[in-house]
mmCIF file of C-alpha atoms in Angstrom:
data_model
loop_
_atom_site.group_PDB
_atom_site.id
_atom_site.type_symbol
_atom_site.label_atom_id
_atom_site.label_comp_id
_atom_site.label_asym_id
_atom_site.label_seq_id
_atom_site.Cartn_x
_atom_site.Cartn_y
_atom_site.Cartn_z
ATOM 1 C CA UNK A 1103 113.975 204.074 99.325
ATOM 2 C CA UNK A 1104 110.494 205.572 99.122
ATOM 3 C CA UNK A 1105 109.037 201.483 98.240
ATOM 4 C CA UNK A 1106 110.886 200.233 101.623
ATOM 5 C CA UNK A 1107 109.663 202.788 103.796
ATOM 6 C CA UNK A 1108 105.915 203.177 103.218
ATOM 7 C CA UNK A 1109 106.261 199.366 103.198
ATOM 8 C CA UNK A 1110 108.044 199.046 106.503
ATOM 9 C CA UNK A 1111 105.425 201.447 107.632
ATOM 10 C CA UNK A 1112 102.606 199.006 106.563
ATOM 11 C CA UNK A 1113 104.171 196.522 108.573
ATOM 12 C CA UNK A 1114 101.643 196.038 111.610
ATOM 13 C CA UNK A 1115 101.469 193.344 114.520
ATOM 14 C CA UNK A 1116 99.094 190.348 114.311
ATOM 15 C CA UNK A 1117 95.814 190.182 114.904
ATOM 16 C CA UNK A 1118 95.597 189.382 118.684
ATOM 17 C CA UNK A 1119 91.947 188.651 118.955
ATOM 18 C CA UNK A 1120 91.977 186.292 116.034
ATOM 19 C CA UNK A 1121 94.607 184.206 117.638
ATOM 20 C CA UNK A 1122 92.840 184.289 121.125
ATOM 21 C CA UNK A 1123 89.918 182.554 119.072
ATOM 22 C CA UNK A 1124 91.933 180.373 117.266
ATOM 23 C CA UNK A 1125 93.765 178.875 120.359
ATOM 24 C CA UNK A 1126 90.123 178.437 122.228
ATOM 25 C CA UNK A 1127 89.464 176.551 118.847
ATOM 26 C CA UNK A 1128 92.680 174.490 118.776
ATOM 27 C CA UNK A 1129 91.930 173.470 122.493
ATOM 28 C CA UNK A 1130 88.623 172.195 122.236
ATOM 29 C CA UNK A 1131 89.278 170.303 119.462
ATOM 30 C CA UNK A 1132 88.980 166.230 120.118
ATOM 31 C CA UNK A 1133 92.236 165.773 121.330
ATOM 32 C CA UNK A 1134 94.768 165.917 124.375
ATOM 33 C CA UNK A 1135 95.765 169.394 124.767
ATOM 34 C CA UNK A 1136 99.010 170.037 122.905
ATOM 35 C CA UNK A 1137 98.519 166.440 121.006
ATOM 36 C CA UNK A 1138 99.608 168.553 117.870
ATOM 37 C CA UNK A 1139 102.291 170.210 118.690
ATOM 38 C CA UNK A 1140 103.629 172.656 116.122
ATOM 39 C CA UNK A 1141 100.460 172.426 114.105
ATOM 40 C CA UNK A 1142 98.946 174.062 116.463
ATOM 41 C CA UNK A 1143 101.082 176.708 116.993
ATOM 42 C CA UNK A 1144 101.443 177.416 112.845
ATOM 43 C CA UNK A 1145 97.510 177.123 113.048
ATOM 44 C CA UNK A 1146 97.188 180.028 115.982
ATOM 45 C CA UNK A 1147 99.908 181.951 114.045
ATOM 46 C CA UNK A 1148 98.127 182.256 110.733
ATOM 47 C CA UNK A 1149 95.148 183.231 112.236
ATOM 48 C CA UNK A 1150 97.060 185.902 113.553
ATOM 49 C CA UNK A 1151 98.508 186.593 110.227
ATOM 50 C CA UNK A 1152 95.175 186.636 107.936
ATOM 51 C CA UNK A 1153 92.719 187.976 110.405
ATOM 52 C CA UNK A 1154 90.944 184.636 109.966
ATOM 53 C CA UNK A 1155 89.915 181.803 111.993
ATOM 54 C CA UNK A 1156 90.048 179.601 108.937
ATOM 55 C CA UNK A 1157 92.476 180.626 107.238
ATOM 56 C CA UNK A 1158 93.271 179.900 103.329
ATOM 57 C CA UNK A 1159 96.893 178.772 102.113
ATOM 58 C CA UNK A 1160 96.142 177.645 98.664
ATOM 59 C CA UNK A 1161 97.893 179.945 96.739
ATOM 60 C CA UNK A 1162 101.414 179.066 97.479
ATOM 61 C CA UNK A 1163 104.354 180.543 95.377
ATOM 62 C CA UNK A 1164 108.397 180.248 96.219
ATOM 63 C CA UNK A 1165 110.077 183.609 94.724
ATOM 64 C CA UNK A 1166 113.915 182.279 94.303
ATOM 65 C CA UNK A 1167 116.243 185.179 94.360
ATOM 66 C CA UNK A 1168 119.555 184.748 91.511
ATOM 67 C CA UNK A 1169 123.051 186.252 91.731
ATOM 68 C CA UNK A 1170 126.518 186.430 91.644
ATOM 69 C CA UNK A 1171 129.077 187.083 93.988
ATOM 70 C CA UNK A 1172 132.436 189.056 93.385
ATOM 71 C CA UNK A 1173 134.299 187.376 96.042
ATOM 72 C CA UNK A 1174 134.064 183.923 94.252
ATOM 73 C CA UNK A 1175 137.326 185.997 92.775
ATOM 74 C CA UNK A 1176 139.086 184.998 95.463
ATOM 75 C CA UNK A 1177 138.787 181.169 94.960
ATOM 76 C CA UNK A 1178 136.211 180.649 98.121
ATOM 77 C CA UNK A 1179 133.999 178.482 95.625
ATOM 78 C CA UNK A 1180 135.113 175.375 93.785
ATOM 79 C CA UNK A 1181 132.470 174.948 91.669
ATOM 80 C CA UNK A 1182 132.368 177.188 88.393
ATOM 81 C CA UNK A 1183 130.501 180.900 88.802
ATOM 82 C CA UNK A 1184 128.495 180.574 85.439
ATOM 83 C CA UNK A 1185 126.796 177.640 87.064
ATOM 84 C CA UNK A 1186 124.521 180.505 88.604
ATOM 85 C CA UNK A 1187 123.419 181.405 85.023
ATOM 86 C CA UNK A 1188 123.071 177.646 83.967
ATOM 87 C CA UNK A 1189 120.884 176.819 87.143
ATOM 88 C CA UNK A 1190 118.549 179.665 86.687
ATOM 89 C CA UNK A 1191 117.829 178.886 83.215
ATOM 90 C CA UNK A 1192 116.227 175.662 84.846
ATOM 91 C CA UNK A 1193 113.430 176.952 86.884
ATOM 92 C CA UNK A 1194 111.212 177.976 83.911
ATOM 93 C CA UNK A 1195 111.427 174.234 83.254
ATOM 94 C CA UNK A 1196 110.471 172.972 86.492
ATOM 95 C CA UNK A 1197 113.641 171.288 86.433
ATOM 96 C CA UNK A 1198 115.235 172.053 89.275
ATOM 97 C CA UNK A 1199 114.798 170.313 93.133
ATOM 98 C CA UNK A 1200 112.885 173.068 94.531
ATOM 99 C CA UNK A 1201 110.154 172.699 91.423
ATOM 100 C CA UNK A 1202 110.108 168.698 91.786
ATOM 101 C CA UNK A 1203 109.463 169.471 95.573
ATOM 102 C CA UNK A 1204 106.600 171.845 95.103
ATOM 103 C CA UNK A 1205 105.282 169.256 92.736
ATOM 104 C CA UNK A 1206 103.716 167.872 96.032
ATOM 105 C CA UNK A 1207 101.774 171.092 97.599
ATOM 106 C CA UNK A 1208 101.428 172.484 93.388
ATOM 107 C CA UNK A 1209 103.656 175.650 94.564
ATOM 108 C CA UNK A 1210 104.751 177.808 91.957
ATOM 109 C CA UNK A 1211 107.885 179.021 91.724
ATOM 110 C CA UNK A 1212 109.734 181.357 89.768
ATOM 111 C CA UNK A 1213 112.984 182.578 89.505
ATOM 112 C CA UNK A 1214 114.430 186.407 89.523
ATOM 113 C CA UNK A 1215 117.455 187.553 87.820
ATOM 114 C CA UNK A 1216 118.363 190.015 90.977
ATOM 115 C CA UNK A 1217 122.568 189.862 89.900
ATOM 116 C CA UNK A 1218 123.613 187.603 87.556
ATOM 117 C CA UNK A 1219 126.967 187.799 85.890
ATOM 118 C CA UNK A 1220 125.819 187.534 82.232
ATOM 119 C CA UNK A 1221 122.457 188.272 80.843
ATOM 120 C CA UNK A 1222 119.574 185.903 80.831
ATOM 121 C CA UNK A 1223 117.555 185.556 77.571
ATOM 122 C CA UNK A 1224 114.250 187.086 77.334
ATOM 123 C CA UNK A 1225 112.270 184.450 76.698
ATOM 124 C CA UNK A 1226 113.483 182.261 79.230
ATOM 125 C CA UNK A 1227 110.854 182.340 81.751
ATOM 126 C CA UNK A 1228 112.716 184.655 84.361
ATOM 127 C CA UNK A 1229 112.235 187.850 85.754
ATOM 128 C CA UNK A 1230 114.727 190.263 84.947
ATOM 129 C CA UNK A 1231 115.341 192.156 88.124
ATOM 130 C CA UNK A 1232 118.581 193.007 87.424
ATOM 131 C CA UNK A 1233 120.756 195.464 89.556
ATOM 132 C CA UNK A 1234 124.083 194.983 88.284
ATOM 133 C CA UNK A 1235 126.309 191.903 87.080
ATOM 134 C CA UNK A 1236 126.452 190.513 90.868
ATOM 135 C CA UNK A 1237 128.464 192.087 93.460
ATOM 136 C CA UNK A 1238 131.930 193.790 93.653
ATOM 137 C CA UNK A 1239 134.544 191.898 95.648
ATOM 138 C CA UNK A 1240 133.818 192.839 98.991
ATOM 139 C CA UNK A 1241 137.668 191.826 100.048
ATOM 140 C CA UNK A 1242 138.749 195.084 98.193
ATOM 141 C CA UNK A 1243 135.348 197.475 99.183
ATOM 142 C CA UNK A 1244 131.961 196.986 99.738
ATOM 143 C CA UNK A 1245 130.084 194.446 97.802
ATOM 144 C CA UNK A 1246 127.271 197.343 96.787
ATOM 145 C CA UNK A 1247 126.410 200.686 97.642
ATOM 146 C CA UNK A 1248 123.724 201.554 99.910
ATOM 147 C CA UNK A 1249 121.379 202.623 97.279
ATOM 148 C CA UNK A 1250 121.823 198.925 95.518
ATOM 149 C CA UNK A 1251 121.418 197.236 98.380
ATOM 150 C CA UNK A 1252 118.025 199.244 99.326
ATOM 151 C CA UNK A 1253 117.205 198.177 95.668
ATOM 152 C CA UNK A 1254 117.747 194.676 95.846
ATOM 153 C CA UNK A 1255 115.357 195.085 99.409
ATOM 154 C CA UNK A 1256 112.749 196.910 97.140
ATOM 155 C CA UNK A 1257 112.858 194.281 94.516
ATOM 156 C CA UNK A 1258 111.658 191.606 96.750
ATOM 157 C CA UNK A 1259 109.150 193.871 97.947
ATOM 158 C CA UNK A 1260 108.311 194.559 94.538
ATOM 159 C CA UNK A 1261 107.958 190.306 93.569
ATOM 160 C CA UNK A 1262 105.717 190.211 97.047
ATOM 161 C CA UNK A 1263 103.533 192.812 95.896
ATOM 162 C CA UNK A 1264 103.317 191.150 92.448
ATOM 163 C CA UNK A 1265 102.593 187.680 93.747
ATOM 164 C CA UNK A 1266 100.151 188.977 96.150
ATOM 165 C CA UNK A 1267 97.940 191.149 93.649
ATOM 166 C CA UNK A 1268 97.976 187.563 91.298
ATOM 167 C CA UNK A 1269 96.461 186.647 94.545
ATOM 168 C CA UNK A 1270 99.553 184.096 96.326
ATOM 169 C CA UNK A 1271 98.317 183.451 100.154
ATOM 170 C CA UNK A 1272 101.315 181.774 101.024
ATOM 171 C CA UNK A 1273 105.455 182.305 100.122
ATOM 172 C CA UNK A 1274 108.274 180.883 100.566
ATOM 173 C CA UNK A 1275 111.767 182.106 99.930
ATOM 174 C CA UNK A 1276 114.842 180.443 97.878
ATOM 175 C CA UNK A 1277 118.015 181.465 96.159
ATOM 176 C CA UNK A 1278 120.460 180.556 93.605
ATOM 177 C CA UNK A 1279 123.671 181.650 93.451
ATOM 178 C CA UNK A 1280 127.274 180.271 93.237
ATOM 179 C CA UNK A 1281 129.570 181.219 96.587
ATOM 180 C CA UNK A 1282 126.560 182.676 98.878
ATOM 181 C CA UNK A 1283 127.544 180.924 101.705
ATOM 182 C CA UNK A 1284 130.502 183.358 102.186
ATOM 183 C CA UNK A 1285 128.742 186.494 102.314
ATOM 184 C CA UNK A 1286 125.849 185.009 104.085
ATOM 185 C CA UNK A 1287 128.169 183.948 107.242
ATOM 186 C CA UNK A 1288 129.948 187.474 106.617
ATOM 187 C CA UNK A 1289 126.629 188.776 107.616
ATOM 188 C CA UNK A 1290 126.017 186.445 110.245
ATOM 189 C CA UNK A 1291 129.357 187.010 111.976
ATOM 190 C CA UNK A 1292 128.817 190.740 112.022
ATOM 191 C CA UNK A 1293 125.146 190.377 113.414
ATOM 192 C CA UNK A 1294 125.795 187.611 115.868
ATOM 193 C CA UNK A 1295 129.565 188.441 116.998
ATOM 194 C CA UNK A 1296 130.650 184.997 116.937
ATOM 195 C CA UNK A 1297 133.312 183.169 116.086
ATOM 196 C CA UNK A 1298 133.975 182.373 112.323
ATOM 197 C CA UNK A 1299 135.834 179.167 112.307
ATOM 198 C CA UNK A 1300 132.656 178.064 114.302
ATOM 199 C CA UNK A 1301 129.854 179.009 111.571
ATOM 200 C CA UNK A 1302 131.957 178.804 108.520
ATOM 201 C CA UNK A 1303 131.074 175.523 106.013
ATOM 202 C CA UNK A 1304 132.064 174.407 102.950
ATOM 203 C CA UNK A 1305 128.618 175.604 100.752
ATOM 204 C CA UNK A 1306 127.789 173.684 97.487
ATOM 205 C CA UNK A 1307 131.841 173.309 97.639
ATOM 206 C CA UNK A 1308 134.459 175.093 98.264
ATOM 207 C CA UNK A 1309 137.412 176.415 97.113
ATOM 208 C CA UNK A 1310 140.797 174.836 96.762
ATOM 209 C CA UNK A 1311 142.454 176.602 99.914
ATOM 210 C CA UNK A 1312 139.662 174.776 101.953
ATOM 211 C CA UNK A 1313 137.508 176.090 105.806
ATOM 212 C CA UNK A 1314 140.724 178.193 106.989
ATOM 213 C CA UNK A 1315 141.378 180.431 103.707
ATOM 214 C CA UNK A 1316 137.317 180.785 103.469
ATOM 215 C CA UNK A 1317 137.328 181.791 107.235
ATOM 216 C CA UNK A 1318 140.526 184.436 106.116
ATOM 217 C CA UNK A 1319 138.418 186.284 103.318
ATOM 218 C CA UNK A 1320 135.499 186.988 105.166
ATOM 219 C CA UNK A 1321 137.149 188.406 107.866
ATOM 220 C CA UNK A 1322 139.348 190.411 105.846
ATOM 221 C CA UNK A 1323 136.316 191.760 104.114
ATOM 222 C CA UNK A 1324 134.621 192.108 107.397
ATOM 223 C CA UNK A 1325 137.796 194.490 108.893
ATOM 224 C CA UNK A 1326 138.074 196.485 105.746
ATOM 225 C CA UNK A 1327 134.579 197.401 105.465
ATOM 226 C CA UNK A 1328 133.571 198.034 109.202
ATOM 227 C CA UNK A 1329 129.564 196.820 109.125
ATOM 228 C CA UNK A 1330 127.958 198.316 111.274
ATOM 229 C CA UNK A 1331 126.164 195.860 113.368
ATOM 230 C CA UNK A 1332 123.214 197.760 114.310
ATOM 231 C CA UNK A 1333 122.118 198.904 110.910
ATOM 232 C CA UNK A 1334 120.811 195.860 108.739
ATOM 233 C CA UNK A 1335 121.351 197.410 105.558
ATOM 234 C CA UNK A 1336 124.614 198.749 106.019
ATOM 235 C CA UNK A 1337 125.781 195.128 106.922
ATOM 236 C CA UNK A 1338 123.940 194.190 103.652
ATOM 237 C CA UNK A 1339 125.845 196.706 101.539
ATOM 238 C CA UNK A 1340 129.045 196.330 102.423
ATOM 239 C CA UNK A 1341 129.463 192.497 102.929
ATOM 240 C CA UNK A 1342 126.062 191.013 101.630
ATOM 241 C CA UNK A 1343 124.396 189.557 98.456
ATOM 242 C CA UNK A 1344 122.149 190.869 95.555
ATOM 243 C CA UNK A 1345 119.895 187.646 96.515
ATOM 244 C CA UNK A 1346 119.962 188.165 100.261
ATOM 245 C CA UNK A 1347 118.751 191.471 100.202
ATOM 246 C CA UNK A 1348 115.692 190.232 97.624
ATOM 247 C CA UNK A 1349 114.689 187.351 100.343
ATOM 248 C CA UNK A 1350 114.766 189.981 102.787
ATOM 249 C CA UNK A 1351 112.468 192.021 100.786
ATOM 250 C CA UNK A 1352 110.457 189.337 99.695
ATOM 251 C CA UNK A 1353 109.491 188.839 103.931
ATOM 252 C CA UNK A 1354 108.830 192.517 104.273
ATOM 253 C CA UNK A 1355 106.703 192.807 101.110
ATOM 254 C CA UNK A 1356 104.930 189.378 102.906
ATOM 255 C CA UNK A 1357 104.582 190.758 106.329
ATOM 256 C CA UNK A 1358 103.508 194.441 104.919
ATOM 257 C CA UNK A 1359 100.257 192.243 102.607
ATOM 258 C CA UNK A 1360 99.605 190.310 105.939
ATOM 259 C CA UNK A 1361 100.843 186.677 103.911
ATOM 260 C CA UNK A 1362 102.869 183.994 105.666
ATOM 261 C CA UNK A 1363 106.685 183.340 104.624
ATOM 262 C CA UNK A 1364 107.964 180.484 104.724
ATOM 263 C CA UNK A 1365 112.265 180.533 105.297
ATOM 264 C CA UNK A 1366 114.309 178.144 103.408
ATOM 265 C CA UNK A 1367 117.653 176.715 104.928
ATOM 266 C CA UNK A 1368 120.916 178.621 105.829
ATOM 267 C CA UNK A 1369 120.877 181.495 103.584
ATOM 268 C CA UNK A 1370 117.546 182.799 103.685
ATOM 269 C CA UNK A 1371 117.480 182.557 107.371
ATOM 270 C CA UNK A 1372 120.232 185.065 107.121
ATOM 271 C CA UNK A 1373 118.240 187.407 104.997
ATOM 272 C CA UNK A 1374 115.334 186.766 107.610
ATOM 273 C CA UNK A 1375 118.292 188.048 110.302
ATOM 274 C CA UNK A 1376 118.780 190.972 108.187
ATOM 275 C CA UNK A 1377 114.748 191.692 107.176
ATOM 276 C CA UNK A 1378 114.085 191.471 110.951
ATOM 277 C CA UNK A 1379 117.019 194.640 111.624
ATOM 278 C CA UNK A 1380 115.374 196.482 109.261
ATOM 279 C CA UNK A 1381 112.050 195.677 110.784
ATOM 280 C CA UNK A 1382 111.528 193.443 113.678
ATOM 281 C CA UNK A 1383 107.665 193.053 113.414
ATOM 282 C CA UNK A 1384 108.229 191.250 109.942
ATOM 283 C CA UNK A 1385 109.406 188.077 112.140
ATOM 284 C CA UNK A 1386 105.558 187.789 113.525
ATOM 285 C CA UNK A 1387 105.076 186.454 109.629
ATOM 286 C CA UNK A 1388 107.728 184.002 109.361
ATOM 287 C CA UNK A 1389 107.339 180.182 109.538
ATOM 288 C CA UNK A 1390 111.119 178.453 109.675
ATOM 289 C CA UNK A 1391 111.216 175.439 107.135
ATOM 290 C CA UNK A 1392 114.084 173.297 108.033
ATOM 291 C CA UNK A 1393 117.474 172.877 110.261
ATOM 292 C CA UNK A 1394 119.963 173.517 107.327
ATOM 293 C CA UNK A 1395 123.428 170.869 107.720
ATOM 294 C CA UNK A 1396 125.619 174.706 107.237
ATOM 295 C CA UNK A 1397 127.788 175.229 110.078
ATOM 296 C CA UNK A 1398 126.143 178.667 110.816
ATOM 297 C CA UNK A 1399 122.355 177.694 110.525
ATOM 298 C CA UNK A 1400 122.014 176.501 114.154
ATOM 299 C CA UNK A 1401 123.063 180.523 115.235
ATOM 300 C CA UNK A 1402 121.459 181.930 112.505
ATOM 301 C CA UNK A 1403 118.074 180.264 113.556
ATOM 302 C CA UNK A 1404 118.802 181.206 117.415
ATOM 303 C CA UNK A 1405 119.310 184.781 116.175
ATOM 304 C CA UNK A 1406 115.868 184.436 114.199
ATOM 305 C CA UNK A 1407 114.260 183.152 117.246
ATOM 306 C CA UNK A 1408 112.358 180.663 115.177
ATOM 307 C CA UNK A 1409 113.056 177.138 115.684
ATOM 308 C CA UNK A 1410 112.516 175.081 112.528
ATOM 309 C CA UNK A 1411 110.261 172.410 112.189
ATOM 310 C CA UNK A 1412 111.960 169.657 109.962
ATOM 311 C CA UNK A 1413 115.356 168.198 110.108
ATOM 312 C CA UNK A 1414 115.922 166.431 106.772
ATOM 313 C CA UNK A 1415 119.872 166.864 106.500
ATOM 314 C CA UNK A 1416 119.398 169.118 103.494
ATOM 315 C CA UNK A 1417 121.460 171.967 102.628
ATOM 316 C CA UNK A 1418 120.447 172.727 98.986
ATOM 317 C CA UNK A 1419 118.489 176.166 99.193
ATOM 318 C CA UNK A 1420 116.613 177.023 96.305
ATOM 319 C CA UNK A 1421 113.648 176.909 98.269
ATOM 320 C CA UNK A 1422 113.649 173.458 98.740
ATOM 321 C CA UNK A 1423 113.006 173.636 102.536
ATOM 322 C CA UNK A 1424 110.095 175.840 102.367
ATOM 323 C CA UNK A 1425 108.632 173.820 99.509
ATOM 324 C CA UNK A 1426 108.936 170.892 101.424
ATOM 325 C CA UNK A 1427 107.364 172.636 104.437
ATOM 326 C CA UNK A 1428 104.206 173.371 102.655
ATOM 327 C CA UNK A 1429 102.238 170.428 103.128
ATOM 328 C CA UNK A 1430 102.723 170.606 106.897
ATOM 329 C CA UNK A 1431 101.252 174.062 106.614
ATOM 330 C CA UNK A 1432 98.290 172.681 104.971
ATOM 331 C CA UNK A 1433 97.812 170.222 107.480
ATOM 332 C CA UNK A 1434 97.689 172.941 110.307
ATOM 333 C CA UNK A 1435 95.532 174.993 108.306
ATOM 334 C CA UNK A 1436 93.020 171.484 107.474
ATOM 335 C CA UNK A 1437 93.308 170.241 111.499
ATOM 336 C CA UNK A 1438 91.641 174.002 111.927
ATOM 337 C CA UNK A 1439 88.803 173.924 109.382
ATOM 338 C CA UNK A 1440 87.671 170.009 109.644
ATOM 339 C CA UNK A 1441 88.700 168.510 112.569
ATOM 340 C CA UNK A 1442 85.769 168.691 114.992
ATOM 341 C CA UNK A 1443 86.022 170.399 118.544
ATOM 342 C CA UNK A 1444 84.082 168.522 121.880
ATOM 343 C CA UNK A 1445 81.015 170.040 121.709
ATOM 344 C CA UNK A 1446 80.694 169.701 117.948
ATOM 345 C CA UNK A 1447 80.322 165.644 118.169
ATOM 346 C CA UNK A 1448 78.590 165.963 121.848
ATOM 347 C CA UNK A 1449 81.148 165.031 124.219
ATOM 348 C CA UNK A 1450 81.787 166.410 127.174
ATOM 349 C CA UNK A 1451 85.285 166.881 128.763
#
């Protein structure tokens, strides 16, 4: 608890001077005001973030969260659960469509054993983070205790830190794990009050009793446990994930070393939802990657209050979104440093 506090307390607002500069940059570069749209915007916003006017992004690294899920006992999934363990194996490989992805932008990513049911070998290029053998079936208590779900926050924090002291200026979030669509919309239900039939999809595939008996476990973990709405990590706890709770540590450990994240799709948007109730200054340091095909992403990025900038039809996670995303984020960061401003090529406006 003593790693998430000091590093909520670290947390500060952006650099409000820096971004005044950078906008009187952005518009008097040779263009028509707003020509550049977003980039302009991510530009202003990283400025804000680094304290610089140029700022740097060529460090980038995607920290993918793994775990498992007890409720995938109660058939929500129809894919098998030791496809979590086979998956993860992967990333040390660069096998996977998050590492062909950051191929492009040469991202690194690596993969954390935050919950997996089974144990990963040593040698196989993953971070052994682990809490416990994934979650307990939140239709019969809570998925964790509080204490494991303020671990799981300070592991993230802990893989931030790391990545930032190997000197990463840039992250991105991702996560594997087999049936994390259910307790992600669990979490959004309870956070946004809506409707579950509304926000509830099928994931990587679900379970033989199809939407409606999906819809029927997560409210039945939902009335059993009693989240309470207004405390993120008590709605983590009792009807979250071992991987959610790392994402959402992963953005506070970014936000507390002043280094843009960038949020995958559906999932980690929800651990964004959940970083932000813990500490709603973190959001200042998030850049949304893409408009996720789940059900729930469209309320879960209205919560956020971050509209994304791509719509690719993807719904993979892993990081993929953010991975994808990076390029764009060096463009911003290139428009700032070379492209030239009025006065720099003699023109007057």
């Amino acid at each position: 608890m003593r790693l998430l506090e000091e590093t909520i307390q670290r947390i500060e607002g952006l650099d409000e001077v820096m971004m005044e500069k950078a906008r009187e940059r952005v518009d008097s570069l040779i263009k028509p005001p707003k020509s550049l749209g977003r980039l302009e915007d991510i530009a202003i916003q990283l400025s804000g973030i680094t304290g610089k006017l140029y700022p740097v992004v060529d460090q980038k690294t995607i920290i993918t969260m793994a775990a498992d899920h007890g409720v995938y006992e109660e058939g929500i999934s129809g894919n098998p659960q030791e496809i979590t363990w086979a998956q993860t194996l992967l990333f040390a490989k660069g096998l996977p469509g998050v590492c062909a992805i950051s191929r492009v932008s040469g991202a690194k990513v690596i993969a954390v054993d935050i919950g997996i049911k089974g144990d990963i070998p040593e040698d196989a290029g993953v971070f052994n983070r682990k809490i416990k053998h994934g979650t307990d079936n939140m239709v019969k208590g809570p998925a964790m205790t509080r204490e494991e779900a303020v671990k799981s926050l300070e592991v993230g924090i802990e893989m931030a830190n790391q990545e930032a002291k190997k000197g990463a200026n840039l992250l991105g979030t991702g996560e594997m794990g087999i049936g994390n669509t259910t307790p992600s919309t669990a979490i959004l239900s309870v956070l946004g009050n809506c409707d579950l039939l509304e926000i509830t999809g099928r994931g990587a595939g679900v379970g033989e009793g199809g939407i409606e008996h999906k819809v029927a476990v997560i409210r039945k973990a939902i009335e059993l446990n009693k989240p309470k709405p207004t405390d993120g990590i008590d709605v983590l706890a009792k009807v979250g994930g071992l991987e959610i709770g790392g994402m959402a540590g992963v953005m506070l450990g970014a936000a507390a070393n002043r280094i843009p994240v960038v949020i995958d799709g559906y999932i980690s948007t929800v651990a964004a939802l959940i970083a932000i109730a813990i500490e709603p200054k973190a959001k200042d340091y998030f850049i949304a990657s893409h408009a996720s095909l789940e059900p729930g992403a469209r309320l879960a990025n209205e919560l956020l209050g971050i509209e994304p900038m791509l719509t690719m039809d993807m719904c993979l996670g892993e990081g993929s979104g953010a991975a994808l995303a990076f390029p764009i984020i060096d463009a911003a960061v290139s428009m700032m440093a070379y492209m030239a401003t009025f006065a720099e090529v003699g023109m007057e406006i």
